[in-house]
PDB file of C-alpha atoms in Angstrom:
ATOM      1  CA  LYS A 139      60.112  18.948   8.742  1.00  0.00           C
ATOM      2  CA  ALA A 140      57.044  19.397  10.891  1.00  0.00           C
ATOM      3  CA  ARG A 141      55.246  21.082   7.998  1.00  0.00           C
ATOM      4  CA  ARG A 142      56.241  18.294   5.634  1.00  0.00           C
ATOM      5  CA  ARG A 143      55.005  15.674   8.050  1.00  0.00           C
ATOM      6  CA  LEU A 144      51.765  17.563   8.543  1.00  0.00           C
ATOM      7  CA  LEU A 145      51.340  17.942   4.785  1.00  0.00           C
ATOM      8  CA  LEU A 146      52.120  14.281   4.227  1.00  0.00           C
ATOM      9  CA  ALA A 147      49.618  13.281   6.929  1.00  0.00           C
ATOM     10  CA  ALA A 148      46.956  15.505   5.315  1.00  0.00           C
ATOM     11  CA  VAL A 149      47.625  13.923   1.920  1.00  0.00           C
ATOM     12  CA  LEU A 150      47.422  10.441   3.385  1.00  0.00           C
ATOM     13  CA  VAL A 151      44.147  11.285   5.141  1.00  0.00           C
ATOM     14  CA  CYS A 152      42.721  12.659   1.900  1.00  0.00           C
ATOM     15  CA  LEU A 153      43.627   9.412   0.154  1.00  0.00           C
ATOM     16  CA  VAL A 154      41.975   7.161   2.737  1.00  0.00           C
ATOM     17  CA  PRO A 155      39.438   5.020   0.838  1.00  0.00           C
ATOM     18  CA  MET A 156      35.799   5.427   1.833  1.00  0.00           C
ATOM     19  CA  ARG A 157      32.452   4.325   0.528  1.00  0.00           C
ATOM     20  CA  VAL A 158      30.493   6.910  -1.447  1.00  0.00           C
ATOM     21  CA  THR A 159      27.039   6.926   0.153  1.00  0.00           C
ATOM     22  CA  VAL A 160      23.810   8.807  -0.508  1.00  0.00           C
ATOM     23  CA  MET A 161      20.699   9.122   1.642  1.00  0.00           C
ATOM     24  CA  ALA A 162      17.429   8.787  -0.298  1.00  0.00           C
ATOM     25  CA  GLY A 163      13.747   8.537   0.509  1.00  0.00           C
ATOM     26  CA  ALA A 164      12.361   5.019   0.722  1.00  0.00           C
ATOM     27  CA  GLU A 165       9.092   3.170   1.275  1.00  0.00           C
ATOM     28  CA  VAL A 166       8.227  -0.425   2.126  1.00  0.00           C
ATOM     29  CA  LEU A 167       5.910  -1.866  -0.520  1.00  0.00           C
ATOM     30  CA  PRO A 168       4.111  -5.218  -0.821  1.00  0.00           C
ATOM     31  CA  LYS A 169       5.805  -7.737  -3.072  1.00  0.00           C
ATOM     32  CA  ASP A 170       3.668  -9.294  -5.823  1.00  0.00           C
ATOM     33  CA  PRO A 171       0.373  -7.890  -4.476  1.00  0.00           C
ATOM     34  CA  LEU A 172      -3.017  -8.756  -5.932  1.00  0.00           C
ATOM     35  CA  LEU A 173      -4.438  -5.663  -7.631  1.00  0.00           C
ATOM     36  CA  VAL A 174      -8.177  -5.286  -7.074  1.00  0.00           C
ATOM     37  CA  ARG A 175      -9.807  -3.258  -9.839  1.00  0.00           C
ATOM     38  CA  ALA A 176     -13.301  -2.034 -10.612  1.00  0.00           C
ATOM     39  CA  PRO A 177     -15.100  -4.856 -12.472  1.00  0.00           C
ATOM     40  CA  LEU A 178     -17.243  -2.391 -14.453  1.00  0.00           C
ATOM     41  CA  ASP A 179     -18.211   1.259 -14.675  1.00  0.00           C
ATOM     42  CA  GLY A 180     -20.219   2.399 -11.674  1.00  0.00           C
ATOM     43  CA  VAL A 181     -20.313   4.116  -8.312  1.00  0.00           C
ATOM     44  CA  ILE A 182     -18.846   2.560  -5.169  1.00  0.00           C
ATOM     45  CA  GLU A 183     -21.664   2.162  -2.655  1.00  0.00           C
ATOM     46  CA  ARG A 184     -20.152   0.224   0.239  1.00  0.00           C
ATOM     47  CA  PHE A 185     -16.777  -0.882   1.576  1.00  0.00           C
ATOM     48  CA  GLU A 186     -16.695  -4.109   3.558  1.00  0.00           C
ATOM     49  CA  VAL A 187     -13.097  -3.810   4.827  1.00  0.00           C
ATOM     50  CA  GLN A 188     -10.900  -1.284   6.581  1.00  0.00           C
ATOM     51  CA  PRO A 189      -7.276  -0.394   5.776  1.00  0.00           C
ATOM     52  CA  ASN A 190      -4.801  -3.126   6.796  1.00  0.00           C
ATOM     53  CA  GLN A 191      -7.637  -5.497   7.709  1.00  0.00           C
ATOM     54  CA  SER A 192      -6.921  -9.195   7.260  1.00  0.00           C
ATOM     55  CA  VAL A 193      -9.072 -10.891   4.632  1.00  0.00           C
ATOM     56  CA  LYS A 194      -9.571 -14.456   3.474  1.00  0.00           C
ATOM     57  CA  ALA A 195     -10.174 -15.667  -0.050  1.00  0.00           C
ATOM     58  CA  GLY A 196     -13.854 -15.117  -0.836  1.00  0.00           C
ATOM     59  CA  ASP A 197     -14.395 -12.292   1.670  1.00  0.00           C
ATOM     60  CA  PRO A 198     -16.285  -9.287   0.218  1.00  0.00           C
ATOM     61  CA  LEU A 199     -14.187  -6.168  -0.264  1.00  0.00           C
ATOM     62  CA  PHE A 200     -16.520  -3.549  -1.737  1.00  0.00           C
ATOM     63  CA  SER A 201     -19.717  -3.227  -3.759  1.00  0.00           C
ATOM     64  CA  LEU A 202     -20.916  -0.995  -6.586  1.00  0.00           C
ATOM     65  CA  ASN A 203     -24.310   0.673  -6.757  1.00  0.00           C
ATOM     66  CA  THR A 204     -26.785  -1.595  -8.568  1.00  0.00           C
ATOM     67  CA  THR A 205     -29.622   0.839  -9.320  1.00  0.00           C
ATOM     68  CA  ALA A 206     -28.810   1.387 -12.999  1.00  0.00           C
ATOM     69  CA  LEU A 207     -27.960  -2.274 -13.576  1.00  0.00           C
ATOM     70  CA  ARG A 208     -31.182  -3.507 -11.973  1.00  0.00           C
ATOM     71  CA  THR A 209     -33.171  -1.153 -14.192  1.00  0.00           C
ATOM     72  CA  ARG A 210     -31.384  -2.492 -17.258  1.00  0.00           C
ATOM     73  CA  TYR A 211     -31.988  -6.034 -16.042  1.00  0.00           C
ATOM     74  CA  GLU A 212     -35.733  -5.475 -15.636  1.00  0.00           C
ATOM     75  CA  VAL A 213     -35.956  -3.867 -19.087  1.00  0.00           C
ATOM     76  CA  ALA A 214     -34.033  -6.792 -20.603  1.00  0.00           C
ATOM     77  CA  ARG A 215     -36.197  -9.336 -18.794  1.00  0.00           C
ATOM     78  CA  LYS A 216     -39.416  -7.746 -20.074  1.00  0.00           C
ATOM     79  CA  ALA A 217     -37.933  -7.639 -23.573  1.00  0.00           C
ATOM     80  CA  VAL A 218     -37.274 -11.385 -23.343  1.00  0.00           C
ATOM     81  CA  ASP A 219     -40.860 -12.029 -22.199  1.00  0.00           C
ATOM     82  CA  THR A 220     -42.178  -9.994 -25.125  1.00  0.00           C
ATOM     83  CA  ALA A 221     -39.915 -11.765 -27.610  1.00  0.00           C
ATOM     84  CA  GLN A 222     -40.972 -15.171 -26.244  1.00  0.00           C
ATOM     85  CA  GLU A 223     -44.653 -14.324 -26.680  1.00  0.00           C
ATOM     86  CA  GLU A 224     -44.084 -13.069 -30.231  1.00  0.00           C
ATOM     87  CA  TYR A 225     -42.140 -16.218 -31.061  1.00  0.00           C
ATOM     88  CA  ARG A 226     -44.879 -18.407 -29.592  1.00  0.00           C
ATOM     89  CA  GLN A 227     -47.543 -16.674 -31.686  1.00  0.00           C
ATOM     90  CA  SER A 228     -45.405 -17.007 -34.825  1.00  0.00           C
ATOM     91  CA  ALA A 229     -44.851 -20.709 -34.139  1.00  0.00           C
ATOM     92  CA  GLN A 230     -48.613 -21.283 -33.816  1.00  0.00           C
ATOM     93  CA  ALA A 231     -49.347 -19.384 -37.024  1.00  0.00           C
ATOM     94  CA  ALA A 232     -46.565 -21.223 -38.891  1.00  0.00           C
ATOM     95  CA  VAL A 233     -48.613 -24.432 -38.786  1.00  0.00           C
ATOM     96  CA  THR A 234     -50.940 -23.109 -41.481  1.00  0.00           C
ATOM     97  CA  SER A 235     -48.950 -20.286 -43.145  1.00  0.00           C
ATOM     98  CA  ASP A 236     -45.667 -20.304 -45.079  1.00  0.00           C
ATOM     99  CA  LYS A 237     -45.288 -16.590 -44.438  1.00  0.00           C
ATOM    100  CA  SER A 238     -45.577 -17.188 -40.707  1.00  0.00           C
ATOM    101  CA  ARG A 239     -42.840 -19.820 -40.897  1.00  0.00           C
ATOM    102  CA  ALA A 240     -40.424 -17.239 -42.287  1.00  0.00           C
ATOM    103  CA  GLU A 241     -41.525 -14.775 -39.608  1.00  0.00           C
ATOM    104  CA  MET A 242     -40.982 -17.443 -36.952  1.00  0.00           C
ATOM    105  CA  ALA A 243     -37.265 -17.638 -37.853  1.00  0.00           C
ATOM    106  CA  LEU A 244     -37.006 -13.857 -37.468  1.00  0.00           C
ATOM    107  CA  ARG A 245     -38.749 -13.974 -34.080  1.00  0.00           C
ATOM    108  CA  ARG A 246     -36.432 -16.753 -32.920  1.00  0.00           C
ATOM    109  CA  GLY A 247     -33.397 -14.620 -33.769  1.00  0.00           C
ATOM    110  CA  GLN A 248     -34.879 -11.662 -31.893  1.00  0.00           C
ATOM    111  CA  LEU A 249     -35.554 -13.878 -28.869  1.00  0.00           C
ATOM    112  CA  GLN A 250     -31.975 -15.127 -28.851  1.00  0.00           C
ATOM    113  CA  GLU A 251     -30.688 -11.558 -29.070  1.00  0.00           C
ATOM    114  CA  ARG A 252     -32.835 -10.426 -26.126  1.00  0.00           C
ATOM    115  CA  GLN A 253     -31.750 -13.479 -24.121  1.00  0.00           C
ATOM    116  CA  VAL A 254     -28.058 -12.687 -24.679  1.00  0.00           C
ATOM    117  CA  GLU A 255     -28.608  -9.138 -23.443  1.00  0.00           C
ATOM    118  CA  LEU A 256     -30.435 -10.449 -20.368  1.00  0.00           C
ATOM    119  CA  ASP A 257     -27.650 -12.938 -19.579  1.00  0.00           C
ATOM    120  CA  TYR A 258     -25.003 -10.234 -19.951  1.00  0.00           C
ATOM    121  CA  THR A 259     -26.822  -7.868 -17.607  1.00  0.00           C
ATOM    122  CA  SER A 260     -27.306 -10.695 -15.111  1.00  0.00           C
ATOM    123  CA  SER A 261     -23.570 -11.484 -15.171  1.00  0.00           C
ATOM    124  CA  GLN A 262     -22.782  -7.816 -14.510  1.00  0.00           C
ATOM    125  CA  LEU A 263     -25.091  -7.837 -11.489  1.00  0.00           C
ATOM    126  CA  GLN A 264     -23.176 -10.796 -10.089  1.00  0.00           C
ATOM    127  CA  ARG A 265     -19.904  -8.850 -10.390  1.00  0.00           C
ATOM    128  CA  VAL A 266     -20.938  -5.707  -8.490  1.00  0.00           C
ATOM    129  CA  GLN A 267     -19.698  -7.227  -5.241  1.00  0.00           C
ATOM    130  CA  VAL A 268     -15.930  -7.680  -5.435  1.00  0.00           C
ATOM    131  CA  LYS A 269     -14.395 -10.422  -3.310  1.00  0.00           C
ATOM    132  CA  ALA A 270     -10.834 -11.231  -2.312  1.00  0.00           C
ATOM    133  CA  GLU A 271      -9.198 -13.864  -4.479  1.00  0.00           C
ATOM    134  CA  ARG A 272      -6.557 -14.809  -1.893  1.00  0.00           C
ATOM    135  CA  ASP A 273      -5.606 -14.323   1.747  1.00  0.00           C
ATOM    136  CA  GLY A 274      -3.767 -11.206   2.879  1.00  0.00           C
ATOM    137  CA  ILE A 275      -4.402  -7.687   4.120  1.00  0.00           C
ATOM    138  CA  ALA A 276      -6.335  -4.943   2.341  1.00  0.00           C
ATOM    139  CA  VAL A 277      -3.941  -2.124   1.506  1.00  0.00           C
ATOM    140  CA  PHE A 278      -5.499   1.274   0.793  1.00  0.00           C
ATOM    141  CA  ALA A 279      -5.711   4.685   2.437  1.00  0.00           C
ATOM    142  CA  ASP A 280      -9.306   5.316   3.543  1.00  0.00           C
ATOM    143  CA  ALA A 281     -12.686   3.849   2.638  1.00  0.00           C
ATOM    144  CA  ASN A 282     -14.290   7.312   2.778  1.00  0.00           C
ATOM    145  CA  ASP A 283     -12.129   8.367  -0.165  1.00  0.00           C
ATOM    146  CA  TRP A 284     -13.990   5.866  -2.349  1.00  0.00           C
ATOM    147  CA  LEU A 285     -17.581   5.889  -1.087  1.00  0.00           C
ATOM    148  CA  GLY A 286     -19.839   7.515  -3.686  1.00  0.00           C
ATOM    149  CA  LYS A 287     -17.011   7.882  -6.185  1.00  0.00           C
ATOM    150  CA  ALA A 288     -17.590   7.014  -9.836  1.00  0.00           C
ATOM    151  CA  VAL A 289     -15.041   4.503 -11.111  1.00  0.00           C
ATOM    152  CA  SER A 290     -14.215   3.133 -14.536  1.00  0.00           C
ATOM    153  CA  ILE A 291     -13.771  -0.499 -15.443  1.00  0.00           C
ATOM    154  CA  GLY A 292     -10.229  -1.619 -14.634  1.00  0.00           C
ATOM    155  CA  GLU A 293      -9.535   1.281 -12.242  1.00  0.00           C
ATOM    156  CA  ARG A 294      -7.326   0.263  -9.314  1.00  0.00           C
ATOM    157  CA  ILE A 295      -9.171   0.408  -5.978  1.00  0.00           C
ATOM    158  CA  LEU A 296      -6.898  -1.431  -3.524  1.00  0.00           C
ATOM    159  CA  VAL A 297      -4.445  -4.292  -3.261  1.00  0.00           C
ATOM    160  CA  VAL A 298      -4.468  -7.499  -1.245  1.00  0.00           C
ATOM    161  CA  ALA A 299      -0.961  -8.271  -0.040  1.00  0.00           C
ATOM    162  CA  ASP A 300       0.879 -10.775   2.093  1.00  0.00           C
ATOM    163  CA  PRO A 301       2.284  -8.764   5.050  1.00  0.00           C
ATOM    164  CA  THR A 302       5.276 -11.098   5.266  1.00  0.00           C
ATOM    165  CA  ARG A 303       6.317 -10.472   1.644  1.00  0.00           C
ATOM    166  CA  VAL A 304       7.593  -6.933   1.259  1.00  0.00           C
ATOM    167  CA  GLU A 305      10.268  -5.059  -0.674  1.00  0.00           C
ATOM    168  CA  LEU A 306      11.977  -1.692  -0.441  1.00  0.00           C
ATOM    169  CA  ALA A 307      11.478   1.042  -3.045  1.00  0.00           C
ATOM    170  CA  VAL A 308      14.074   3.835  -3.062  1.00  0.00           C
ATOM    171  CA  ASN A 309      13.975   7.061  -5.080  1.00  0.00           C
ATOM    172  CA  LEU A 310      17.612   7.941  -5.716  1.00  0.00           C
ATOM    173  CA  PRO A 311      17.774  11.618  -6.844  1.00  0.00           C
ATOM    174  CA  ALA A 312      19.313  12.050 -10.282  1.00  0.00           C
ATOM    175  CA  GLY A 313      21.703  14.658  -8.875  1.00  0.00           C
ATOM    176  CA  ASP A 314      23.086  12.083  -6.417  1.00  0.00           C
ATOM    177  CA  HIS A 315      23.311   9.242  -8.899  1.00  0.00           C
ATOM    178  CA  LEU A 316      25.635   6.384  -7.944  1.00  0.00           C
ATOM    179  CA  GLU A 317      26.653   3.249  -9.786  1.00  0.00           C
ATOM    180  CA  VAL A 318      24.359   0.792  -8.018  1.00  0.00           C
ATOM    181  CA  GLN A 319      24.180  -2.833  -9.145  1.00  0.00           C
ATOM    182  CA  PRO A 320      21.878  -5.726  -8.236  1.00  0.00           C
ATOM    183  CA  GLY A 321      23.208  -7.371  -5.109  1.00  0.00           C
ATOM    184  CA  ASP A 322      24.492  -4.159  -3.517  1.00  0.00           C
ATOM    185  CA  LEU A 323      23.527  -3.573   0.098  1.00  0.00           C
ATOM    186  CA  LEU A 324      21.121  -0.848   1.257  1.00  0.00           C
ATOM    187  CA  THR A 325      20.103   0.103   4.774  1.00  0.00           C
ATOM    188  CA  LEU A 326      16.675   1.460   5.683  1.00  0.00           C
ATOM    189  CA  TYR A 327      16.320   3.789   8.651  1.00  0.00           C
ATOM    190  CA  PRO A 328      12.549   3.956   9.297  1.00  0.00           C
ATOM    191  CA  GLN A 329      10.856   7.130  10.411  1.00  0.00           C
ATOM    192  CA  GLY A 330       9.824   7.176  14.049  1.00  0.00           C
ATOM    193  CA  SER A 331      12.217   4.327  14.943  1.00  0.00           C
ATOM    194  CA  PRO A 332      15.676   5.849  15.404  1.00  0.00           C
ATOM    195  CA  LEU A 333      17.117   2.646  16.873  1.00  0.00           C
ATOM    196  CA  ASP A 334      15.928   0.320  14.072  1.00  0.00           C
ATOM    197  CA  ALA A 335      17.671  -0.434  10.793  1.00  0.00           C
ATOM    198  CA  PHE A 336      16.894  -2.969   8.055  1.00  0.00           C
ATOM    199  CA  ASP A 337      19.352  -4.256   5.460  1.00  0.00           C
ATOM    200  CA  ALA A 338      18.232  -5.052   1.928  1.00  0.00           C
ATOM    201  CA  ARG A 339      19.868  -6.237  -1.291  1.00  0.00           C
ATOM    202  CA  VAL A 340      19.267  -4.384  -4.570  1.00  0.00           C
ATOM    203  CA  THR A 341      17.231  -6.388  -7.065  1.00  0.00           C
ATOM    204  CA  THR A 342      16.518  -3.871  -9.845  1.00  0.00           C
ATOM    205  CA  VAL A 343      17.636  -0.369 -10.832  1.00  0.00           C
ATOM    206  CA  ALA A 344      15.694   1.814 -13.267  1.00  0.00           C
ATOM    207  CA  TYR A 345      17.652   2.609 -16.411  1.00  0.00           C
ATOM    208  CA  ARG A 346      16.391   6.195 -16.496  1.00  0.00           C
ATOM    209  CA  ALA A 347      15.253   8.828 -14.013  1.00  0.00           C
ATOM    210  CA  GLU A 348      11.518   9.495 -13.745  1.00  0.00           C
ATOM    211  CA  PRO A 349       9.603  12.349 -12.058  1.00  0.00           C
ATOM    212  CA  THR A 350       8.498  11.560  -8.508  1.00  0.00           C
ATOM    213  CA  PRO A 351       5.339  12.831  -6.758  1.00  0.00           C
ATOM    214  CA  GLU A 352       7.609  15.264  -4.884  1.00  0.00           C
ATOM    215  CA  GLY A 353       8.604  16.875  -8.177  1.00  0.00           C
ATOM    216  CA  PHE A 354      12.223  15.775  -8.681  1.00  0.00           C
ATOM    217  CA  LEU A 355      13.855  13.271 -11.020  1.00  0.00           C
ATOM    218  CA  ALA A 356      14.951  10.032  -9.416  1.00  0.00           C
ATOM    219  CA  TYR A 357      16.096   6.534 -10.281  1.00  0.00           C
ATOM    220  CA  ARG A 358      13.768   3.865  -8.908  1.00  0.00           C
ATOM    221  CA  ILE A 359      15.601   1.159  -6.980  1.00  0.00           C
ATOM    222  CA  LYS A 360      13.947  -2.019  -5.715  1.00  0.00           C
ATOM    223  CA  ALA A 361      15.558  -4.108  -2.976  1.00  0.00           C
ATOM    224  CA  ALA A 362      14.721  -7.319  -1.101  1.00  0.00           C
ATOM    225  CA  PHE A 363      15.151  -7.405   2.653  1.00  0.00           C
ATOM    226  CA  VAL A 364      17.697  -9.791   4.109  1.00  0.00           C
ATOM    227  CA  ALA A 365      15.909 -13.051   4.873  1.00  0.00           C
ATOM    228  CA  ASP A 366      17.383 -13.521   8.342  1.00  0.00           C
ATOM    229  CA  ALA A 367      15.933 -10.290   9.752  1.00  0.00           C
ATOM    230  CA  ALA A 368      12.328  -9.335  10.457  1.00  0.00           C
ATOM    231  CA  ALA A 369      10.938  -7.124   7.697  1.00  0.00           C
ATOM    232  CA  PRO A 370       9.217  -3.779   8.414  1.00  0.00           C
ATOM    233  CA  ARG A 371       5.508  -3.295   7.869  1.00  0.00           C
ATOM    234  CA  ILE A 372       3.938  -2.345   4.555  1.00  0.00           C
ATOM    235  CA  GLY A 373       3.791   1.410   4.053  1.00  0.00           C
ATOM    236  CA  GLN A 374       6.693   2.205   6.381  1.00  0.00           C
ATOM    237  CA  LEU A 375       8.539   5.339   5.233  1.00  0.00           C
ATOM    238  CA  GLY A 376      12.137   6.131   5.946  1.00  0.00           C
ATOM    239  CA  THR A 377      15.545   7.008   4.591  1.00  0.00           C
ATOM    240  CA  ALA A 378      17.775   4.528   2.806  1.00  0.00           C
ATOM    241  CA  ARG A 379      21.540   4.710   2.743  1.00  0.00           C
ATOM    242  CA  VAL A 380      22.684   3.792  -0.744  1.00  0.00           C
ATOM    243  CA  ARG A 381      26.267   2.566  -0.929  1.00  0.00           C
ATOM    244  CA  GLY A 382      28.347   3.333  -4.001  1.00  0.00           C
ATOM    245  CA  PRO A 383      31.932   2.487  -4.987  1.00  0.00           C
ATOM    246  CA  TRP A 384      35.037   3.123  -2.896  1.00  0.00           C
ATOM    247  CA  ALA A 385      36.770   6.475  -3.419  1.00  0.00           C
ATOM    248  CA  PRO A 386      39.368   8.682  -1.695  1.00  0.00           C
ATOM    249  CA  LEU A 387      38.115  10.725   1.243  1.00  0.00           C
ATOM    250  CA  VAL A 388      38.799  13.988  -0.566  1.00  0.00           C
ATOM    251  CA  TYR A 389      36.466  12.901  -3.400  1.00  0.00           C
ATOM    252  CA  VAL A 390      33.728  11.912  -0.956  1.00  0.00           C
ATOM    253  CA  VAL A 391      33.944  15.293   0.777  1.00  0.00           C
ATOM    254  CA  LEU A 392      34.113  17.379  -2.413  1.00  0.00           C
ATOM    255  CA  ARG A 393      31.756  15.285  -4.550  1.00  0.00           C
ATOM    256  CA  ARG A 394      28.661  17.458  -4.193  1.00  0.00           C
ATOM    257  CA  PRO A 395      30.493  20.808  -4.498  1.00  0.00           C
ATOM    258  CA  LEU A 396      32.223  19.500  -7.629  1.00  0.00           C
ATOM    259  CA  VAL A 397      28.897  18.409  -9.146  1.00  0.00           C
ATOM    260  CA  ALA A 398      27.322  21.792  -8.380  1.00  0.00           C
ATOM    261  CA  ALA A 399      30.332  23.661  -9.765  1.00  0.00           C
ATOM    262  CA  ARG A 400      30.323  21.595 -12.935  1.00  0.00           C
ATOM    263  CA  GLN A 401      26.639  22.235 -13.522  1.00  0.00           C
ATOM    264  CA  TRP A 402      27.087  25.958 -12.873  1.00  0.00           C
ATOM    265  CA  LEU A 403      30.194  26.351 -15.011  1.00  0.00           C
ATOM    266  CA  GLY A 404      29.026  23.983 -17.765  1.00  0.00           C
ATOM    267  CA  TRP A 405      32.196  21.874 -18.057  1.00  0.00           C
TER     268      TRP A 405
END
C-alpha cells in the first residue's frame, strides 16, 4: 500500500499543471525613433553630439566634409558667369543680326542649364549639416566610429528617440519555440540589476525565425512595457522570461530532452 500511495503521489505530482517558460536574450529599444541618415554621399567631418545627449529640434547633429562640394560650387558659379556673359553678347548682337538671334536662344538655354547646376550644388551645401527634426536623445555608440568615415546617401547614422517611449525586443531561439500570442506577459530581468524586473505585454511575433548577430535562429518578439511601471533605459540588455501554455510538470521537465531526442532520432 505504501508503494501504491507513493506511486500515486508521484503520478499526481507529474500531472501538476505548470507554465512552460523559456529564458531568452532581450534588449530595450526606442519606440518609433527618428532615423537620421546621411543626406548625401560624403565623409563625416564633425559630430556635434555625444551618445545619449539630449537634443532639441533644430540642434546640429553632425556635418559632412564640404571640400569637394565647395569646389563644385565654385566651378558651377564660374560657369554661370561665363554663360551670362555669352548670353549678354548674343543679345547685343541680335539687335542687328538674325543669326545672332538664333544663337541668343541657344545661349539662354545654356545659361539656364548652368544656373540649375549651381542651384543644385548650393542646396547640397546647405544639407551638409544635419539637424535634429524633433526633441529626444541621440542614440548611437561612439562619435569616433564615424569621424572620417565615408558614407552613402541614405545610410543610417543615428536615431533620435524619446527616452520615455521604449519597447522590449526578445530573440526567442527557434529550438525553444513556444506558442506566444499578442497580449501574453513577459518579464525582463536586466543585467546588473538582480533585484529589478519589468513586465511587458507582447505586441508582435515574427512569423519566421531569422539569424541573429550571435549566429542562431530566433523568432523576434516585440513587447510594450506595462504602463503603470517605470520603463528601463534605452539599450538595457537582459534576459526575458517568455511564458507559454500550461502543461503537466512531467512535460515541462522533459521538454528539452524530448526535443533533443527527436532531433537526434529523426522522428
